[in-house]
mmCIF file of C-alpha atoms in Angstrom:
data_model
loop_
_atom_site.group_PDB
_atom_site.id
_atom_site.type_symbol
_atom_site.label_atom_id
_atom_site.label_comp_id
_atom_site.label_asym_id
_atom_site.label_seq_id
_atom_site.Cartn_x
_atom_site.Cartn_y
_atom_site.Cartn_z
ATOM 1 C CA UNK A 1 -3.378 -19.468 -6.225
ATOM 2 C CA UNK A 2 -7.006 -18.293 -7.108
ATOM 3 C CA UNK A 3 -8.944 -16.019 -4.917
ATOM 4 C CA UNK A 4 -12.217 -17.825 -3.377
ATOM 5 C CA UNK A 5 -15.212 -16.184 -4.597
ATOM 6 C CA UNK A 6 -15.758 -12.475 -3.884
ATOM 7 C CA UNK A 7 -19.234 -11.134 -2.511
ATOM 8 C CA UNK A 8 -20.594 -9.130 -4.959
ATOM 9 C CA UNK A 9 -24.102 -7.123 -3.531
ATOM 10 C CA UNK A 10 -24.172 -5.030 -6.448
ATOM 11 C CA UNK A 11 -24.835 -8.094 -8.599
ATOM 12 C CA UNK A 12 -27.455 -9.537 -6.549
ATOM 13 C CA UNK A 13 -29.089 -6.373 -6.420
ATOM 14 C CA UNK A 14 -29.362 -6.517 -10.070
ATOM 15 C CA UNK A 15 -30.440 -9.689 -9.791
ATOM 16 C CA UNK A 16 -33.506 -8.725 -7.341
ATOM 17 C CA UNK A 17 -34.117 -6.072 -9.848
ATOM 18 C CA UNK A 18 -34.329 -7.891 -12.863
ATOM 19 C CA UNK A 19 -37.053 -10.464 -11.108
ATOM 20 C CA UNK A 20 -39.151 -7.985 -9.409
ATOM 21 C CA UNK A 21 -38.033 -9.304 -5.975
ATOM 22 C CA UNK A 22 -38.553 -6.053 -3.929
ATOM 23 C CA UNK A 23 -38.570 -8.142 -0.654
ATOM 24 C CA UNK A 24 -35.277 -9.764 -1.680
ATOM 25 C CA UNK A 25 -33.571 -5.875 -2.717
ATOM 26 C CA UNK A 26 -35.100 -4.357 0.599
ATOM 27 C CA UNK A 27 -33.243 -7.377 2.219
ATOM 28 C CA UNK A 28 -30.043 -7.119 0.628
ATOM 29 C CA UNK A 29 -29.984 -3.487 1.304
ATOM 30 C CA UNK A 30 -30.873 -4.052 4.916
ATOM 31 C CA UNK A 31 -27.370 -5.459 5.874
ATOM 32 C CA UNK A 32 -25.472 -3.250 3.792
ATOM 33 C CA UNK A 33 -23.843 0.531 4.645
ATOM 34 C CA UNK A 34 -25.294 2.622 2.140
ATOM 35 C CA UNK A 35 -24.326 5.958 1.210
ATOM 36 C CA UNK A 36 -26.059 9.412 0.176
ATOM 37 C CA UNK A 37 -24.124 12.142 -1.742
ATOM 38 C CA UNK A 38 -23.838 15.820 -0.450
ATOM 39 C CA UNK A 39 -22.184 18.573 -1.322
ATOM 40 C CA UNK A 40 -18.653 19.239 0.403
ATOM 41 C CA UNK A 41 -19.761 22.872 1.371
ATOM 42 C CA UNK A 42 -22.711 21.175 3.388
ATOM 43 C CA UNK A 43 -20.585 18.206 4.534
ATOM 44 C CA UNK A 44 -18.092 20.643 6.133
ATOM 45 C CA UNK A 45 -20.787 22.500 7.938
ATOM 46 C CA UNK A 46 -22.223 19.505 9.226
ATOM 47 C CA UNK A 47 -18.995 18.198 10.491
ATOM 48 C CA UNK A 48 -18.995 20.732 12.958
ATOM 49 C CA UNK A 49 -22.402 19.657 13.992
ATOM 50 C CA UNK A 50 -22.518 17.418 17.162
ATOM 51 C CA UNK A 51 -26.285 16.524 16.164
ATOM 52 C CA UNK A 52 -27.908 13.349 14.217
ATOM 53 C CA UNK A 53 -28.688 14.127 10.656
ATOM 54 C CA UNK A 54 -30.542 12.145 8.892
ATOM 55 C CA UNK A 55 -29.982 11.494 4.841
ATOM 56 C CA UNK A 56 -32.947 13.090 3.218
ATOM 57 C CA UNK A 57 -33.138 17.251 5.034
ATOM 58 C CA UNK A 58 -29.166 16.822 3.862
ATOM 59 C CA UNK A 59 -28.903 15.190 0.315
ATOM 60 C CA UNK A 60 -32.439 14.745 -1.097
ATOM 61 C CA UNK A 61 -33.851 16.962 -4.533
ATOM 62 C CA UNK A 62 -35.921 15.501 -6.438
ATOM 63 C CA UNK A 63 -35.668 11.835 -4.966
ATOM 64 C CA UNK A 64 -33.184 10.537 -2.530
ATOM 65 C CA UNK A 65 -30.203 8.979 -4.162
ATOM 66 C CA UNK A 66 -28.946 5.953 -1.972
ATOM 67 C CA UNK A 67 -25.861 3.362 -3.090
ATOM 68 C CA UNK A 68 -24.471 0.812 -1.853
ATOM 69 C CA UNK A 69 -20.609 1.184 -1.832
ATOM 70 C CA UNK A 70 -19.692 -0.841 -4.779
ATOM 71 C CA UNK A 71 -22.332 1.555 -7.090
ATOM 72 C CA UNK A 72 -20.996 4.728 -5.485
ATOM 73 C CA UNK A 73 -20.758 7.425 -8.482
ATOM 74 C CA UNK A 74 -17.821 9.683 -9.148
ATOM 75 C CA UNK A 75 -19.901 13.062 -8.684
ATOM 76 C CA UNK A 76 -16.713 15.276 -8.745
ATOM 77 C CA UNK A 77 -14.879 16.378 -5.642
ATOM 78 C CA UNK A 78 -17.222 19.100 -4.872
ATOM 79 C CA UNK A 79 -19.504 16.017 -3.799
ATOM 80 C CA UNK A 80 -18.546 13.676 -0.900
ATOM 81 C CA UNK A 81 -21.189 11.403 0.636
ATOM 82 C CA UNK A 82 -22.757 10.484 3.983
ATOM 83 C CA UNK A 83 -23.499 6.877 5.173
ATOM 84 C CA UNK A 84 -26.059 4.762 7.679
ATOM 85 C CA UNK A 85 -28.039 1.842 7.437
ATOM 86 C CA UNK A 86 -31.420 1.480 5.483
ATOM 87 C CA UNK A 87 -33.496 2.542 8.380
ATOM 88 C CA UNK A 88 -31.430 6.085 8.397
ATOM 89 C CA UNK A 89 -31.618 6.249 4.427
ATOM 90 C CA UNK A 90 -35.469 6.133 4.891
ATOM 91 C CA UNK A 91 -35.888 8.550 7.907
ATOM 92 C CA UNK A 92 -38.295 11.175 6.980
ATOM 93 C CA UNK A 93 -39.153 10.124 3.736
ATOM 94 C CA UNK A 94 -42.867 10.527 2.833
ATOM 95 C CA UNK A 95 -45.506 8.410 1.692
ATOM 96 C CA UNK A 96 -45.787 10.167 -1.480
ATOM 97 C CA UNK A 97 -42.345 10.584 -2.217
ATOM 98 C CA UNK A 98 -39.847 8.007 -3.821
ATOM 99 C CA UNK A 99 -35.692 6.904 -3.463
ATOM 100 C CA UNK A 100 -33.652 5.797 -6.188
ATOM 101 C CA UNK A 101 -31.119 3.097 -4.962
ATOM 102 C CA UNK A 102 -28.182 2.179 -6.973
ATOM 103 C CA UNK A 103 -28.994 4.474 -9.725
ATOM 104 C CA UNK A 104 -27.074 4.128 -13.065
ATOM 105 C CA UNK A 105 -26.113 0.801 -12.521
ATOM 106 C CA UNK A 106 -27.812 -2.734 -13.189
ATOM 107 C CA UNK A 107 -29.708 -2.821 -10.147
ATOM 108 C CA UNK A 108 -31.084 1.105 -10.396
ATOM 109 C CA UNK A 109 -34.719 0.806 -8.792
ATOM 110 C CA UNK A 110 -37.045 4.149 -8.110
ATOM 111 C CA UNK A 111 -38.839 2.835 -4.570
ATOM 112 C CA UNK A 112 -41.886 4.435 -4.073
ATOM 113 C CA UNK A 113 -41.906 5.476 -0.016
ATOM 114 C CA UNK A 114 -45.181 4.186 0.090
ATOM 115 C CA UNK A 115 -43.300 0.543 -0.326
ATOM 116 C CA UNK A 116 -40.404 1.144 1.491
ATOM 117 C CA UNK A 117 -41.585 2.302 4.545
ATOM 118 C CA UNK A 118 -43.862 -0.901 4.744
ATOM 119 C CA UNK A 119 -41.076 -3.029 4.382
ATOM 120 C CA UNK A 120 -39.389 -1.688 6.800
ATOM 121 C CA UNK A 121 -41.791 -1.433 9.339
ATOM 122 C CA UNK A 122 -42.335 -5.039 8.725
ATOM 123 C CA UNK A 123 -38.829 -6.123 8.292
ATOM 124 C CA UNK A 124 -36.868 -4.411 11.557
ATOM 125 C CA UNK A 125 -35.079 -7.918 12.594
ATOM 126 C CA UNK A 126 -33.596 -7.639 8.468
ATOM 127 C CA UNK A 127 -31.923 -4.154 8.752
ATOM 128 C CA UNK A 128 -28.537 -4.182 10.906
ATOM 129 C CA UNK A 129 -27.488 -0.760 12.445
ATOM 130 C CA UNK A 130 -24.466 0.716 10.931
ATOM 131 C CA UNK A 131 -22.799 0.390 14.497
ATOM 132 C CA UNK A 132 -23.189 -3.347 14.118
ATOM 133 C CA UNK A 133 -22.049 -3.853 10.893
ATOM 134 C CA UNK A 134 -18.852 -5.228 12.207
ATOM 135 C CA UNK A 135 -16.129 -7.810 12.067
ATOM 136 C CA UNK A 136 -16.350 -8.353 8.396
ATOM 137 C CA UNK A 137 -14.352 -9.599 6.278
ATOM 138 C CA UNK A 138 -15.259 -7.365 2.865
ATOM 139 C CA UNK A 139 -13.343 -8.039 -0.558
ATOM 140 C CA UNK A 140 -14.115 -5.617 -3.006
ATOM 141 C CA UNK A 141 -14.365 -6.387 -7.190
ATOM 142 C CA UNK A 142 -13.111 -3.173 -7.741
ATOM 143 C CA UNK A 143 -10.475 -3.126 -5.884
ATOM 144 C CA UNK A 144 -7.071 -4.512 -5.582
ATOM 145 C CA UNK A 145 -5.953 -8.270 -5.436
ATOM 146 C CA UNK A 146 -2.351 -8.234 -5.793
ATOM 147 C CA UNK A 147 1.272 -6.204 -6.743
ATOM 148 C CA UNK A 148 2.681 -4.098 -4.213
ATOM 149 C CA UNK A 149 -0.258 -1.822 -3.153
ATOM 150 C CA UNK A 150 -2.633 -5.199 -2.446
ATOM 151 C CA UNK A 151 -0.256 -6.338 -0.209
ATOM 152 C CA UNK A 152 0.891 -3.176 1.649
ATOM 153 C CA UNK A 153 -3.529 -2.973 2.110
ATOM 154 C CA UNK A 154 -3.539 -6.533 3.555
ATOM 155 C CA UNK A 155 -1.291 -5.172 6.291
ATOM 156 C CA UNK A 156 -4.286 -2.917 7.604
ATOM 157 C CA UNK A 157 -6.696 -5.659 7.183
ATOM 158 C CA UNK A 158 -7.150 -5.899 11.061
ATOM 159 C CA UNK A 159 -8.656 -2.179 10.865
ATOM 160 C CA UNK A 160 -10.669 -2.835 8.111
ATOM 161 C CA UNK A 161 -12.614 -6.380 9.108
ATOM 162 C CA UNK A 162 -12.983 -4.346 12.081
ATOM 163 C CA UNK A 163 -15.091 -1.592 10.766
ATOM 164 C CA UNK A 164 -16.654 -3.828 7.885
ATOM 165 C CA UNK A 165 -14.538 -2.213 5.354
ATOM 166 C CA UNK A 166 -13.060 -3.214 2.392
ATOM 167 C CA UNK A 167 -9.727 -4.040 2.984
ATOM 168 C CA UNK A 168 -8.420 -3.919 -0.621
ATOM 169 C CA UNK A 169 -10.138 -0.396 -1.594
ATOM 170 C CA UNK A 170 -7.906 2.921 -1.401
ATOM 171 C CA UNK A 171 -10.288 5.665 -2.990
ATOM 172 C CA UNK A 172 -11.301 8.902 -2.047
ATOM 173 C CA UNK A 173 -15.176 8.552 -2.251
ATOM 174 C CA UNK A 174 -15.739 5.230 -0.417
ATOM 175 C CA UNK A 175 -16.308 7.184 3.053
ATOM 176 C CA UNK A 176 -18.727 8.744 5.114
ATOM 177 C CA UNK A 177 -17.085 12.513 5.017
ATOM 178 C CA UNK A 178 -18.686 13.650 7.776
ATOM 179 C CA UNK A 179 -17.367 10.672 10.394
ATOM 180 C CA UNK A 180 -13.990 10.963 8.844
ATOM 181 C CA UNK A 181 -13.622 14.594 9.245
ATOM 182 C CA UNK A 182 -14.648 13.966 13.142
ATOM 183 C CA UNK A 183 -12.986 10.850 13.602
ATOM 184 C CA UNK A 184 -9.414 12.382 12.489
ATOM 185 C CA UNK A 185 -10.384 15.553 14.882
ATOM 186 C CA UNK A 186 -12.085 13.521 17.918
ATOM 187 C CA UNK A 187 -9.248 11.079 17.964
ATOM 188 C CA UNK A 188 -6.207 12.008 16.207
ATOM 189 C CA UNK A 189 -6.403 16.112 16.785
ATOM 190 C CA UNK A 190 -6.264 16.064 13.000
ATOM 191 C CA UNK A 191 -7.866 18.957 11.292
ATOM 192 C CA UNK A 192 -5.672 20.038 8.082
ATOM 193 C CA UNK A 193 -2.845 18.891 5.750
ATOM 194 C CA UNK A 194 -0.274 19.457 8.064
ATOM 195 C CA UNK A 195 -1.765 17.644 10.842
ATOM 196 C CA UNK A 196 -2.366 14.759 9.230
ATOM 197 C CA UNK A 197 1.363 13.984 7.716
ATOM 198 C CA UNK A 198 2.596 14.337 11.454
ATOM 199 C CA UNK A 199 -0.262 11.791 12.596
ATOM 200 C CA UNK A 200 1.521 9.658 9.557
ATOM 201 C CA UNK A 201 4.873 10.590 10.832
ATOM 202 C CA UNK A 202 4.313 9.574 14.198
ATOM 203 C CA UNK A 203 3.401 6.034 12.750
ATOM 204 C CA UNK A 204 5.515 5.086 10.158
ATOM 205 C CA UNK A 205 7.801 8.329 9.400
ATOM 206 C CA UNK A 206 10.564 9.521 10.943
ATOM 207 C CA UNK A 207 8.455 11.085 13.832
ATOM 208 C CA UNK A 208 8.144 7.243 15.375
ATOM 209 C CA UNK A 209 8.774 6.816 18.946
ATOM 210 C CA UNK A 210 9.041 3.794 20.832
ATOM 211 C CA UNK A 211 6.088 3.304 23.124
ATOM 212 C CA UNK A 212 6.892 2.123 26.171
ATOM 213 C CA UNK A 213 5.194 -1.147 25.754
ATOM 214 C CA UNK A 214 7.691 -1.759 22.278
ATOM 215 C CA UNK A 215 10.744 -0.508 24.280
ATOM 216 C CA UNK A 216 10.465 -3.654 26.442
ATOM 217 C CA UNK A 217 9.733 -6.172 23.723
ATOM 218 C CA UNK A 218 12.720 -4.302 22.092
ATOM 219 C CA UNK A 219 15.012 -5.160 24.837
ATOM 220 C CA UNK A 220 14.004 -8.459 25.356
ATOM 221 C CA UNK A 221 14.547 -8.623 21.245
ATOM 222 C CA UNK A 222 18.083 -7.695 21.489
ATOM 223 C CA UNK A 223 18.462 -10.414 24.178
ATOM 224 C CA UNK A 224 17.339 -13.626 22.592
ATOM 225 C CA UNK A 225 14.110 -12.918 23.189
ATOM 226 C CA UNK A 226 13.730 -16.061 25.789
ATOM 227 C CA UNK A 227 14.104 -14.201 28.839
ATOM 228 C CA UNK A 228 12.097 -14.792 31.910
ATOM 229 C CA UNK A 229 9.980 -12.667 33.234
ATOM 230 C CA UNK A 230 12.145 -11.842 36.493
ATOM 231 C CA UNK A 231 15.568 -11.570 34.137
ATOM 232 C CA UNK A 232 12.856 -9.661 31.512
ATOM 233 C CA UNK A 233 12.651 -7.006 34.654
ATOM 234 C CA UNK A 234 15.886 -6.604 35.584
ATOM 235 C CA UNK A 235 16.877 -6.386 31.757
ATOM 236 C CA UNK A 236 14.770 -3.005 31.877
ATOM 237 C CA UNK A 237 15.505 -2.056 35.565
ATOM 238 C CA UNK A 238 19.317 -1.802 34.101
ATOM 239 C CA UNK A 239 18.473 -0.146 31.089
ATOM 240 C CA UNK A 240 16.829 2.651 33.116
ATOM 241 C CA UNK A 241 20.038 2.989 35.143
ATOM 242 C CA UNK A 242 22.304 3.220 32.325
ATOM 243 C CA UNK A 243 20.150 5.600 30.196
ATOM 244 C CA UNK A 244 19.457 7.827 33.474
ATOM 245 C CA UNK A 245 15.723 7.255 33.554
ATOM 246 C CA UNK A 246 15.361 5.344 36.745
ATOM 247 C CA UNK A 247 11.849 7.720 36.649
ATOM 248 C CA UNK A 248 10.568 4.943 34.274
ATOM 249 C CA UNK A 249 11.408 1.694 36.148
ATOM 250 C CA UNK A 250 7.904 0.878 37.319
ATOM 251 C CA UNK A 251 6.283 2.427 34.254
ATOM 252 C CA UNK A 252 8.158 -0.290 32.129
ATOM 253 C CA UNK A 253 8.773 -2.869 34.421
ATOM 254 C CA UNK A 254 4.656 -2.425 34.898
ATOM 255 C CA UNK A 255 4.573 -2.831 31.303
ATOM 256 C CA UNK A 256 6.551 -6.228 31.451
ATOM 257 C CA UNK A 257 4.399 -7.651 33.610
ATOM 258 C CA UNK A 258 0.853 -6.678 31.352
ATOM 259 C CA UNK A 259 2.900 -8.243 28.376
ATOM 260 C CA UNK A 260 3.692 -11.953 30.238
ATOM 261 C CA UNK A 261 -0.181 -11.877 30.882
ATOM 262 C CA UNK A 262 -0.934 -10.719 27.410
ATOM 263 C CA UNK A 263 1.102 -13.869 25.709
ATOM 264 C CA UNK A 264 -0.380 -16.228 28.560
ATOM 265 C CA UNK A 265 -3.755 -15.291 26.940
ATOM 266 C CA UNK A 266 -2.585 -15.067 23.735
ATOM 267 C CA UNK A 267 -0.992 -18.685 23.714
ATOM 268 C CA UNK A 268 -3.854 -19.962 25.090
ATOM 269 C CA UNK A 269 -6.231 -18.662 22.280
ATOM 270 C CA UNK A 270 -4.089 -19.047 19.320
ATOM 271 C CA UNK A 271 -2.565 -16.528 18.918
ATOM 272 C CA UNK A 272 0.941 -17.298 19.661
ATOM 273 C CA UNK A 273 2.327 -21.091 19.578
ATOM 274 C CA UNK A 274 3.483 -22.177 22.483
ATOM 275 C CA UNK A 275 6.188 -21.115 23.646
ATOM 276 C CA UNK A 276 6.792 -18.000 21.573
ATOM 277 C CA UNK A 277 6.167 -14.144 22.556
ATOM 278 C CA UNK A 278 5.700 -11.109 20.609
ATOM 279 C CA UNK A 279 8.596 -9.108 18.998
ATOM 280 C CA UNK A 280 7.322 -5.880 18.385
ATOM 281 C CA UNK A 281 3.977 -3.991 18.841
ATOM 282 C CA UNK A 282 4.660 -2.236 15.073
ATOM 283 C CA UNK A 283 1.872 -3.938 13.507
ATOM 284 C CA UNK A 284 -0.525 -1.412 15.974
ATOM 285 C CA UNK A 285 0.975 1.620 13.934
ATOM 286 C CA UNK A 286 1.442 0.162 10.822
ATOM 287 C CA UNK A 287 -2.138 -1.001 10.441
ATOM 288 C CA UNK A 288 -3.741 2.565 11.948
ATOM 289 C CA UNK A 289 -0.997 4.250 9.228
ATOM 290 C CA UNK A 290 -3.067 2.108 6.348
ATOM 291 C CA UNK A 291 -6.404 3.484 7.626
ATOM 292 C CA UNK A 292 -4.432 7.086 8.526
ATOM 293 C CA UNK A 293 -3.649 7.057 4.615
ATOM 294 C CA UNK A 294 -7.272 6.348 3.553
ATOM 295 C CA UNK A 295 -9.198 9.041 6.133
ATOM 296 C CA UNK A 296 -6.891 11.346 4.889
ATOM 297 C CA UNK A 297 -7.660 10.650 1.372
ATOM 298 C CA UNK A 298 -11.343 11.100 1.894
ATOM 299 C CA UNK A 299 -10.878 14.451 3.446
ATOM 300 C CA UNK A 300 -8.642 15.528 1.243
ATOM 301 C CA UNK A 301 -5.863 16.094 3.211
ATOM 302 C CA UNK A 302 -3.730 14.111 0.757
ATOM 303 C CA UNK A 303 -4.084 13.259 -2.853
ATOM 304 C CA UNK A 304 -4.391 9.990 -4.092
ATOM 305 C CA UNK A 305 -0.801 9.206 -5.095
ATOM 306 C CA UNK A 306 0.453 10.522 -1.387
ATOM 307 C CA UNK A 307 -2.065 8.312 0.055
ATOM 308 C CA UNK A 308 -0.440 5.249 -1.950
ATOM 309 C CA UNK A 309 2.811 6.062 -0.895
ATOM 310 C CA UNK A 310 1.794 5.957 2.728
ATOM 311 C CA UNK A 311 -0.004 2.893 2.450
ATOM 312 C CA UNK A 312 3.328 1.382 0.534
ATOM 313 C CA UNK A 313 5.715 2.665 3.410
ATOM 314 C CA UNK A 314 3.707 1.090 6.090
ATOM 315 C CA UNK A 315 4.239 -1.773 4.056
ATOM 316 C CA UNK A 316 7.659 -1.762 4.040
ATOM 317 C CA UNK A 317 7.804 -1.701 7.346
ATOM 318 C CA UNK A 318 5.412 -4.441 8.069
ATOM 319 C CA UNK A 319 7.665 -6.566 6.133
ATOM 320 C CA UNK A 320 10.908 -5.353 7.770
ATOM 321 C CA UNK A 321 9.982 -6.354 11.547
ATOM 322 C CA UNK A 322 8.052 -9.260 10.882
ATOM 323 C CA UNK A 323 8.196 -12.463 8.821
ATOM 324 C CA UNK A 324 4.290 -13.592 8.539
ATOM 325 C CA UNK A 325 1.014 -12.231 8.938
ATOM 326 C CA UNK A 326 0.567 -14.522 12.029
ATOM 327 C CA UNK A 327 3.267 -12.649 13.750
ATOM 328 C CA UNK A 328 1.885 -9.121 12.177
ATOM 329 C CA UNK A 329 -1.330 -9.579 13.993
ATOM 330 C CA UNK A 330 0.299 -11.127 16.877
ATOM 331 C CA UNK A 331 2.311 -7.930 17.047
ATOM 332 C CA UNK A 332 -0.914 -5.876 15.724
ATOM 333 C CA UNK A 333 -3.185 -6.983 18.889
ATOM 334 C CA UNK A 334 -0.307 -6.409 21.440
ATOM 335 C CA UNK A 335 -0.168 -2.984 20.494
ATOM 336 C CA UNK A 336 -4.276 -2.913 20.377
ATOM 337 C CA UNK A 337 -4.834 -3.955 23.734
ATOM 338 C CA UNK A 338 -1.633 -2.222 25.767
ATOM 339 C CA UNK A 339 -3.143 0.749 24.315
ATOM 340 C CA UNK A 340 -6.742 0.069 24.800
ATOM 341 C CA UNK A 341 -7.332 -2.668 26.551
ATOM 342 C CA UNK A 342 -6.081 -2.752 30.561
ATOM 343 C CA UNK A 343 -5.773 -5.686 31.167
ATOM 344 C CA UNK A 344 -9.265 -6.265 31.056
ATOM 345 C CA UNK A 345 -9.705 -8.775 28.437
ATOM 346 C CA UNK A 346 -12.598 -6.917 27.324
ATOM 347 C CA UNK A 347 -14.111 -6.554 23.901
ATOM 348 C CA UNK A 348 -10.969 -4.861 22.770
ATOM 349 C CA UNK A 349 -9.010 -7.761 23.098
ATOM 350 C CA UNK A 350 -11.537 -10.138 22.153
ATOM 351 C CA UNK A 351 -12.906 -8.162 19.107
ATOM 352 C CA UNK A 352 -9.085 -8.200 17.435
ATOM 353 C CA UNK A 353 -8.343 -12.389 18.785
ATOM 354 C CA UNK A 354 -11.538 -13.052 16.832
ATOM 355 C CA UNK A 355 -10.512 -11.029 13.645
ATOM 356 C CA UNK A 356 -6.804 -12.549 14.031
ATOM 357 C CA UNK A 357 -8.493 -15.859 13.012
ATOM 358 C CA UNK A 358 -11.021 -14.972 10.651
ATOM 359 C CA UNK A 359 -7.945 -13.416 8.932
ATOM 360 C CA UNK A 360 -5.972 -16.361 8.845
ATOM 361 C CA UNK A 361 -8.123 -18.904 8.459
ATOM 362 C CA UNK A 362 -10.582 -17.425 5.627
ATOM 363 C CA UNK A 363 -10.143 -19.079 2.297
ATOM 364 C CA UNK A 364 -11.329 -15.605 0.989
ATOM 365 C CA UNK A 365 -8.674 -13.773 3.420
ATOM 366 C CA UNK A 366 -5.965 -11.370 1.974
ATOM 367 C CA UNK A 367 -3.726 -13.423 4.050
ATOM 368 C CA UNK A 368 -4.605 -16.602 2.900
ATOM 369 C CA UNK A 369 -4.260 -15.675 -0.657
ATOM 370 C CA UNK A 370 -0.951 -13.458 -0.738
ATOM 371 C CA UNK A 371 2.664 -14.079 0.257
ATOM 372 C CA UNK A 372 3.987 -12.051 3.306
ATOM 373 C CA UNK A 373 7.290 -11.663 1.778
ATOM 374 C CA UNK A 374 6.208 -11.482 -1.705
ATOM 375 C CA UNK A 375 6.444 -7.617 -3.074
ATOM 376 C CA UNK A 376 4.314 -8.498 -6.306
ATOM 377 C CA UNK A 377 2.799 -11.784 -5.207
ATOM 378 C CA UNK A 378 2.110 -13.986 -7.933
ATOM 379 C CA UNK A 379 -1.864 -14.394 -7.931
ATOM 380 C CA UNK A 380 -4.728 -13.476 -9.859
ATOM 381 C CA UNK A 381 -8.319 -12.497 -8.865
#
């Protein structure tokens, strides 16, 4: 099997560059997350620092160096970078000064502000906010298509389309430090080393525990996994009795009942076929353990062969409780929306049903091109 063709900006940037086309660069740049370096020491500081910062008062000398993630530099690990969209890149520049996008590459070009600026004043409808930069399904050239590591990547690729991110990329440098650093804090109470391999524990270690929404699917596992929903409730009422948690009953027989709604909905979109229910909610934690292993690489609270290792683990484990990558995302959005979603239906549910069929679907999809069960699938890029 051959991969479908792979986006490559970076090229077309060159491209642009080599005819002149500003309008055409400006453009290209305008729906891209592009990236400023910094030094760590300042990126640190700043993570503690609840206010907007803009990329020029923070990285700028002599002209403000801005890439696109594919031209990212390696500029030592005393040097991390920030990212935003073209209209933050540009904030604050001056008319007389210049930026230097993409420099060392093909596609280097030294903007003068005094053209920039125009552009974008001109061009606002071209430039997508970072925040909106979304549900994309991002292959990168320099990244990996297939063995072990490809696959065990793939099985985060719900996180990644998510967040516009490549899915195949494990590296260090290809973050914003500074939202990393916060993210892992804000969300995860992760600030060091230590932290961080419990947060990977708790999701594909030995520090797992069954949440209560995969205890039920559990016990409905173990009993055919046809039950219906009134036999589904007793099942669990009785397993409460004879483990001496009665306290739980209408915690988990509550849970039941969200889960029949769920796979109503999720039969009804596509997600299931009909007839069939989700086995397990593991594809939640093994997915957030894939993007777990890459914030923790770009903060440094790993290196880069722990940060493989993780990424392989939650790999194996993707393979051992699930058979395809319909049911992994099946199992992926359960766990998305019992955690996040309330029943609502909302954009948390509908966000991940949309990216479960972009996924599958995709001739230029991870999942389209690589064997669930496969270990080294058989493919080139």
């Amino acid at each position: 099997m051959i991969w479908a063709a792979v986006a490559d900006v970076e090229a077309e940037l060159a491209q642009a560059r080599r005819d002149g086309d500003l309008d055409r660069f400006l453009g290209l740049l305008g729906d891209e997350e592009l990236f400023v370096p910094i030094h760590r020491e300042d990126a640190e500081k700043l993570a503690d620092d609840r206010a907007w910062s803009s990329a020029k008062p923070c990285c700028a000398e002599h002209a403000l160096q801005v890439f696109t993630r594919g031209a990212l530099p390696d500029l030592g690990s005393e040097v991390v970078f920030l990212s935003g969209d073209l209209d933050w890149a540009l904030h604050g520049l001056g008319a007389d000064e210049q930026v230097v996008f993409n420099r060392g590459t093909l596609g280097e070009w030294h903007v003068p502000a005094s053209a920039a600026l125009p552009w974008l004043d001109a061009n606002p409808h071209r430039v997508t906010a970072v925040e909106q930069q979304v549900e994309r399904l991002n292959t990168a050239r320099y990244g990996h298509f297939d063995g072990p590591l490809a696959h065990a990547l793939a099985c985060g690729a719900h996180q990644a389309v998510l967040t516009a991110e490549p899915w195949n990329v494990l590296g260090a440098r290809y973050h914003d430090y500074v939202a990393e650093v916060r993210g892992l804090r804000d969300w995860w109470g992760v600030s060091d080393a230590a932290g961080w391999r419990t947060a990977m524990a708790g999701l594909v270690g030995d520090g797992y525990a069954l949440t209560p929404g995969n205890l039920v699917l559990v016990l409905r596992a173990r009993h055919g996994g046809d039950l219906d929903p009134l036999s589904w409730a007793e099942l669990v009422l009785r397993w409460c009795a004879e483990n001496g948690v009665q306290d739980q009953a209408a915690e988990l027989t509550g849970v039941v009942r969200r889960v029949v709604r769920y796979e109503q909905r999720f039969r009804a979109d596509g997600l299931l076929p009909p007839g069939r229910g989700v086995a397990t909610t593991v594809g939640w934690d093994v997915a957030r353990a894939v993007a777990m292993a890459r914030w923790g690489l770009a903060v440094g609270h790993c290196d880069a062969l722990t940060a493989e290792l993780m990424v392989l683990e939650a790999g194996a484990v993707a393979r051992r409780y699930h058979q395809s990558w319909a049911q992994l995302s099946a199992s992926y959005v359960m766990g998305r929306v019992l955690a996040l979603d309330d029943e609502g239906f909302g954009e948390e549910y509908q966000s991940a049903a949309r990216v479960h069929h972009l996924l599958l679907q995709d001739q230029a999809s991870p999942w389209t091109n690589l064997d669930f069960a496969a270990a080294e699938p058989p493919i080139q890029p």
